[in-house]
Coordinates of C-alpha atoms in Angstrom, one line a residue:
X1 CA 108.8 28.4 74.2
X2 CA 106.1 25.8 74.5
X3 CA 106.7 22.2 75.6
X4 CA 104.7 19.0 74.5
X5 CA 104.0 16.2 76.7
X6 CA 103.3 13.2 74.7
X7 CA 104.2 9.5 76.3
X8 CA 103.4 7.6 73.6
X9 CA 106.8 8.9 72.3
X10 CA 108.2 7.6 75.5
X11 CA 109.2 3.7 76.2
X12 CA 107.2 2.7 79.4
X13 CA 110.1 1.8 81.6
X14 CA 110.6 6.1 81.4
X15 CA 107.4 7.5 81.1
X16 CA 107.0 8.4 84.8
X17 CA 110.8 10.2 84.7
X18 CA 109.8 11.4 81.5
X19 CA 106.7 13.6 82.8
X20 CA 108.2 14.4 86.3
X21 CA 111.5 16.1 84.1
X22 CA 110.0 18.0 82.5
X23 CA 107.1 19.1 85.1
X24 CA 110.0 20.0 87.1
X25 CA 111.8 22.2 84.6
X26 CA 109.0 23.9 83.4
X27 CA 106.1 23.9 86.0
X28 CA 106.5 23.4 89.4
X29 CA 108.3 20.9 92.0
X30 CA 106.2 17.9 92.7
X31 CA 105.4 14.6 93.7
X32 CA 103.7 12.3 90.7
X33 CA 102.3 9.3 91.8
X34 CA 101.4 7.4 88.7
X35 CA 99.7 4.1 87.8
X36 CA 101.8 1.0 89.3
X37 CA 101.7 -0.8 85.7
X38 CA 104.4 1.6 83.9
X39 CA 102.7 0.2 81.1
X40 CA 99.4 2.0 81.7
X41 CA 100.9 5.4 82.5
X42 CA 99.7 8.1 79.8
X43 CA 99.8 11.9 79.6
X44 CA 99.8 14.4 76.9
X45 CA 100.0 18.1 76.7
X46 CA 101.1 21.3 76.2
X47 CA 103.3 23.8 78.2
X48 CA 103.2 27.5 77.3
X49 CA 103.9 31.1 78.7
X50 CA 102.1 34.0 78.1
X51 CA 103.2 37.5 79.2
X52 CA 104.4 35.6 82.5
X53 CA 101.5 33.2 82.9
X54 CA 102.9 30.0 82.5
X55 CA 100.0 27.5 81.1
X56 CA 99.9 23.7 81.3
X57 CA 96.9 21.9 79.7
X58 CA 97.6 17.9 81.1
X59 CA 95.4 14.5 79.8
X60 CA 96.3 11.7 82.2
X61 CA 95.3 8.5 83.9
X62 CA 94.5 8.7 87.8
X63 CA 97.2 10.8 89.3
X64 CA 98.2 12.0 92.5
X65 CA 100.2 15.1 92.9
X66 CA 101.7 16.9 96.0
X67 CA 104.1 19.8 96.8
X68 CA 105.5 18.2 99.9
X69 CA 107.0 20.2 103.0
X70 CA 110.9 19.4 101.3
X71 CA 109.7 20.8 97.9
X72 CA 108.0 24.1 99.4
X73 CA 111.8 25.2 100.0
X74 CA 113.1 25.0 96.6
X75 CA 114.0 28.5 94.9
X76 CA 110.7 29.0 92.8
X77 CA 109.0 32.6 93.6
X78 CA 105.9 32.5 95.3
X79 CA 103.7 31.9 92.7
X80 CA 99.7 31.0 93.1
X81 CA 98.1 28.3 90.4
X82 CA 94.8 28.0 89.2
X83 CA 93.3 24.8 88.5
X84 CA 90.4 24.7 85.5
X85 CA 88.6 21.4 85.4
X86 CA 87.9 20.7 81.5
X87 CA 86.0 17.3 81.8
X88 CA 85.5 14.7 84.7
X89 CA 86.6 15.4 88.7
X90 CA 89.1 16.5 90.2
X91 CA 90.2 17.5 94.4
X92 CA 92.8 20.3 95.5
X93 CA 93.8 20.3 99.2
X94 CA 95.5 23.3 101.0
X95 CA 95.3 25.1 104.0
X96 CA 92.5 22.3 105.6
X97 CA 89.7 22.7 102.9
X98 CA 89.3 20.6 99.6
X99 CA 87.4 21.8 96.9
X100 CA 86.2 19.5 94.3
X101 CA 85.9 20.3 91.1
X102 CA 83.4 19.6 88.3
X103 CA 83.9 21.3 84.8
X104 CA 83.9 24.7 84.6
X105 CA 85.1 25.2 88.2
X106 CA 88.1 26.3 89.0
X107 CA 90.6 26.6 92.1
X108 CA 93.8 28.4 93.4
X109 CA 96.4 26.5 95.6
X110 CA 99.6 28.7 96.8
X111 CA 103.3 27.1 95.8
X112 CA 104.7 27.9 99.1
X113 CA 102.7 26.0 101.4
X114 CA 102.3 21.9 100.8
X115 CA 99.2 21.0 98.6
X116 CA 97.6 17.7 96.9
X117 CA 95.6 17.4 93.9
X118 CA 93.7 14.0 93.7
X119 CA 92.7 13.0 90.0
X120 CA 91.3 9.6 90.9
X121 CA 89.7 9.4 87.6
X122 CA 92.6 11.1 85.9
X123 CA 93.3 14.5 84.8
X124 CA 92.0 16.7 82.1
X125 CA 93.0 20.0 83.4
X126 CA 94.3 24.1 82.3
X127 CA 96.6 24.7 84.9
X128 CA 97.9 27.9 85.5
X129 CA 100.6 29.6 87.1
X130 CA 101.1 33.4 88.4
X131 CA 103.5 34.9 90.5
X132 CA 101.9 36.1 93.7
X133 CA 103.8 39.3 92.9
X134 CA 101.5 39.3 89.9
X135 CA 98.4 38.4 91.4
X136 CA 98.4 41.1 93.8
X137 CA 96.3 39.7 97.0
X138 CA 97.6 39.8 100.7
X139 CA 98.9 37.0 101.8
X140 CA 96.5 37.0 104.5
X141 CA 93.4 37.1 101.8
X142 CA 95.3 34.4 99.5
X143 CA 95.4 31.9 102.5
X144 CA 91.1 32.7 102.9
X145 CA 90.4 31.5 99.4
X146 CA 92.8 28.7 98.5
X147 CA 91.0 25.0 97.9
X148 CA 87.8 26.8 97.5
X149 CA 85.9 25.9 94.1
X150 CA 84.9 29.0 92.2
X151 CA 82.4 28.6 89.1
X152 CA 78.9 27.9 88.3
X153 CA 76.6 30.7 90.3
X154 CA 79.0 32.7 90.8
X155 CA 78.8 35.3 87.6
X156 CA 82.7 36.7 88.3
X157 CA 84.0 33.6 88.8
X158 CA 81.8 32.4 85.5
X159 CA 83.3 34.8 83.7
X160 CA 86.8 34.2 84.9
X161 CA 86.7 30.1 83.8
X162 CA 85.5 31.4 80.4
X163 CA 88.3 33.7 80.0
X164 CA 91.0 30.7 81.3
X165 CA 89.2 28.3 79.3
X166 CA 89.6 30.6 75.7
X167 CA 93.2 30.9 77.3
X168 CA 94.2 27.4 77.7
X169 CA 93.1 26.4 74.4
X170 CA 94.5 29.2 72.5
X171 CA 97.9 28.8 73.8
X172 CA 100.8 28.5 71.6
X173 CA 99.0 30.9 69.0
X174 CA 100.0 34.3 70.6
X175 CA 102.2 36.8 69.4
X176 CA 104.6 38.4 72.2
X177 CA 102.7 41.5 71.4
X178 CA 99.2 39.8 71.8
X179 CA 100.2 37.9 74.7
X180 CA 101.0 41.1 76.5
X181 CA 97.7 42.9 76.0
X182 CA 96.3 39.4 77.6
X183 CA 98.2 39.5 80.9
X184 CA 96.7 42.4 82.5
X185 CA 92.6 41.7 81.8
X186 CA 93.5 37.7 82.6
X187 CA 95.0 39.2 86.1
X188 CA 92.2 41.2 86.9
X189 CA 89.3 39.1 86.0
X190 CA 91.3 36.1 88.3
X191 CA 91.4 39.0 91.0
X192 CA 87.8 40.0 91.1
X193 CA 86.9 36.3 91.1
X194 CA 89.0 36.0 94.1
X195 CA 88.4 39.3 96.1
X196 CA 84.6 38.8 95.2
X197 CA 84.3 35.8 98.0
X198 CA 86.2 38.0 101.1
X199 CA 84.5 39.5 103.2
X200 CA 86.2 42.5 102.2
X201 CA 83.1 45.3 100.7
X202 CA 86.2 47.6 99.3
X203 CA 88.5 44.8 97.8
X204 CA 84.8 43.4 95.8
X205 CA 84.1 46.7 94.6
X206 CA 87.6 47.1 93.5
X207 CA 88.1 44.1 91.9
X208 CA 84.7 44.6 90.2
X209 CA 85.5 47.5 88.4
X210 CA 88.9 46.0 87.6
X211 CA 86.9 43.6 86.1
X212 CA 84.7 46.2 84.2
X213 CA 85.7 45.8 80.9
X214 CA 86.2 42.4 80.2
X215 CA 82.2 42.3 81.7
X216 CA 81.1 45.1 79.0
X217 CA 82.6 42.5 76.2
X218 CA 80.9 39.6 77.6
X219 CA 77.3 41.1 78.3
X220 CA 77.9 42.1 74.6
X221 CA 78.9 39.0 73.2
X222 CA 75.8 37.5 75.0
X223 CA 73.3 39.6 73.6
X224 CA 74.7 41.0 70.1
X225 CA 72.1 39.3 68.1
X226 CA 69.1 41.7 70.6
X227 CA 67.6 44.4 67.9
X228 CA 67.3 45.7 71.4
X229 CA 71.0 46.2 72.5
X230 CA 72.0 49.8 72.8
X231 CA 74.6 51.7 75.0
X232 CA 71.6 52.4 77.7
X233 CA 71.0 48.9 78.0
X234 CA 74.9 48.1 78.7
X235 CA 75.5 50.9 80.9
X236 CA 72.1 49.9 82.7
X237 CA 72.9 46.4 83.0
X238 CA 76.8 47.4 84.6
X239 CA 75.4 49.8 86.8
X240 CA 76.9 52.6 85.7
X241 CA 76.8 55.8 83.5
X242 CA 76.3 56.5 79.6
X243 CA 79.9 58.3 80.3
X244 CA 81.8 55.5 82.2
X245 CA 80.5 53.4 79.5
X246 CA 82.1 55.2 76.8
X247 CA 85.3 55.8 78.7
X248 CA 85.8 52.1 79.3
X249 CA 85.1 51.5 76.1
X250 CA 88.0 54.0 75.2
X251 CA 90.3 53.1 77.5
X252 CA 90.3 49.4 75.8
X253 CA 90.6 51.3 72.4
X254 CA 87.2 50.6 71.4
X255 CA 84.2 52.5 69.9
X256 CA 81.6 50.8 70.5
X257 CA 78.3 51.5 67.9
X258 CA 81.2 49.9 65.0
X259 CA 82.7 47.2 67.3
X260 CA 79.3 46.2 68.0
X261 CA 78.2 46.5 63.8
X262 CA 81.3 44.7 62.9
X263 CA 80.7 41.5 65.8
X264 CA 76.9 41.5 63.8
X265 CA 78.8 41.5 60.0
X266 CA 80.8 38.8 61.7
X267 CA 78.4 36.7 63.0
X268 CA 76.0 37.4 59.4
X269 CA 78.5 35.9 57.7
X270 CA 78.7 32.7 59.6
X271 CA 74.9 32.3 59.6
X272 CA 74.7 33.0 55.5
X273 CA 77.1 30.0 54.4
X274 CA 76.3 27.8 57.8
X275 CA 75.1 24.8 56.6
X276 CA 73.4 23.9 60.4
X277 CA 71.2 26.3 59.9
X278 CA 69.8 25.3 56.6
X279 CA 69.0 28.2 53.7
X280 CA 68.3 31.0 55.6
X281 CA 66.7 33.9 53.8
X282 CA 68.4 37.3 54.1
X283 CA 65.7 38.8 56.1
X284 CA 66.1 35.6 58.2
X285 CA 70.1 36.4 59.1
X286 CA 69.6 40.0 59.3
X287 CA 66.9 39.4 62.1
X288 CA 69.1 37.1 63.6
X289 CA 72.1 39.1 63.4
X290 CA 70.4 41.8 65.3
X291 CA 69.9 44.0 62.7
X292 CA 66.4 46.2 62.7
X293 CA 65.7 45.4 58.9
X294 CA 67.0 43.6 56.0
X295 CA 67.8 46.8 54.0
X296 CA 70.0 48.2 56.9
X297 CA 71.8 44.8 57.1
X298 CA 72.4 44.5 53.0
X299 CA 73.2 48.7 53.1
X300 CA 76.1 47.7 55.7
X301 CA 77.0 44.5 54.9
X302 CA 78.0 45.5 51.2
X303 CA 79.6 48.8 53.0
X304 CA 81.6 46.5 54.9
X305 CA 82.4 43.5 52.4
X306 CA 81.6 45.3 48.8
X307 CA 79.3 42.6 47.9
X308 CA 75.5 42.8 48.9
X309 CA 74.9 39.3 51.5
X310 CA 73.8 37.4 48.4
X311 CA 76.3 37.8 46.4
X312 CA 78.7 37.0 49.0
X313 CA 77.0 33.9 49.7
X314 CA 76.6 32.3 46.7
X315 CA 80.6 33.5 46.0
X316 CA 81.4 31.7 48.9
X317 CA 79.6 28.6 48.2
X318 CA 80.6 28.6 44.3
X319 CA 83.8 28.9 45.3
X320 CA 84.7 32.3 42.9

């Protein structure tokens, strides 16, 4: 079920009940302290769950929220959130340390011990919400990397906020069956992010090769348009073998010469109807595409589609 948070719907006299209601029903226990004109109070957003995950993407005016000592007691399961700054600044406080968080940075804050997020300039936030059961970690390694801001410089944690972000926006579009194949890799990336800063050699290297796969798709991603990518180069750049490679690649029900062929189609297609990009020749989008010659790309491409890339272009922009 997914909630929406809209207070222009809302008369002003009951926009500050409004928003704590349904925060308390379907996020978390907190204080809200809100702007003193009821007037200028505003907040929209969305409320989701996926496999577990519950996701709450918030736009606000200056806020100040705290779990208090009273509200730590209440009945919900120990649960840790993450907190993915989207635009402006934002502060978590827990456990004596306040990290503060530009976008792209994230944060984790525990539910069980009191917290305060300061949004002095107001809130435009992915928040996030796993059970600690979930998460995994001690409790003794949670407590070590609560209000600490995890993002730019630190490649895990990079990758992890990419992940959230993709997430966060996505929500509400997942089937129960999609949303379950998203649990597990969202878990483990959050996990190495977080076992990467302990001081702990065995839970890094762990959490690393948790993290494995969702890396491989990434590096990928990054450098599919490289004539130059091969599996050498991806197993090279992870650090491991030709083998592992493939039986990562397996284990996510991947092969991974096509997957990579069909992410190059893909992106082909964009660039040969993009308008950005001007009238680009074919040779021009095959290079681009990261394809070793035009007459591979058109071989494949009319394999793939059953038109050649010009034909399917000027299809697509005569509209037949």
């Amino acid at each position: 079920m997914t909630f929406i948070i809209d207070t222009d719907a809302v008369s002003p006299g009951d926009r500050a009940e409004a928003i704590r209601e349904v925060i308390w029903d379907s996020v978390v226990r907190v204080e809200i302290e809100h702007q003193p004109d009821p007037t200028r109070i505003m907040a929209t957003g969305r409320i989701s769950d996926v496999a577990g995950i519950n996701i709450c993407t918030v736009r606000s005016n200056a806020t100040t929220i705290r779990r208090t000592r009273t509200l730590v007691n209440d009945d919900l399961e120990p649960s840790v959130f993450v907190s993915l700054q989207r635009s402006g600044t934002s502060g978590v406080v827990q456990d004596g340390r306040e990290a503060v968080l530009q976008p792209g940075d994230f944060a984790v804050y525990a539910t069980e011990r009191p917290y305060m997020l300061a949004n002095d300039h107001g809130i435009d936030l992915h928040y996030f919400r796993i059970t600690q059961r979930d998460l995994g970690l001690r409790p003794d390694a949670l407590v070590a990397v609560t209000a600490i801001r995890l993002g730019s410089g630190d490649p895990i944690a990079e990758l992890a906020s990419g992940h959230l972000r993709r997430l966060g926006e996505a929500q509400g579009r997942f089937t129960a069956r999609q949303a379950q194949l998203l649990a597990p890799p969202t878990l483990d990336l959050l996990r190495a992010a977080l076992t990467s800063r302990l001081r702990d050699d065995r839970a890094s290297a762990e959490a690393l090769d948790a993290a494995l796969e969702s890396r491989i798709f990434d590096f990928v991603r990054a450098h599919l348009t490289d004539a130059g990518l091969t599996p050498t180069r991806i197993a090279r750049a992870h650090g491991i073998s030709l083998r592992r490679l493939y039986t990562v690649m397996s284990d996510a029900g991947v092969s991974l010469a096509p997957w990579i062929r069909d992410q190059r189609l893909a992106h082909a297609r964009r660039l040969l109807v993009s308008s950005s990009v001007g009238h680009l020749t074919i040779e021009a989008v095959a290079r681009r595409s990261g394809f070793v010659s035009a007459a591979h790309f058109s071989r494949v491409f009319k394999a793939a589609y059953g038109l050649s890339p010009r034909d399917w272009r000027d299809c697509r922009r005569t509209g037949s």
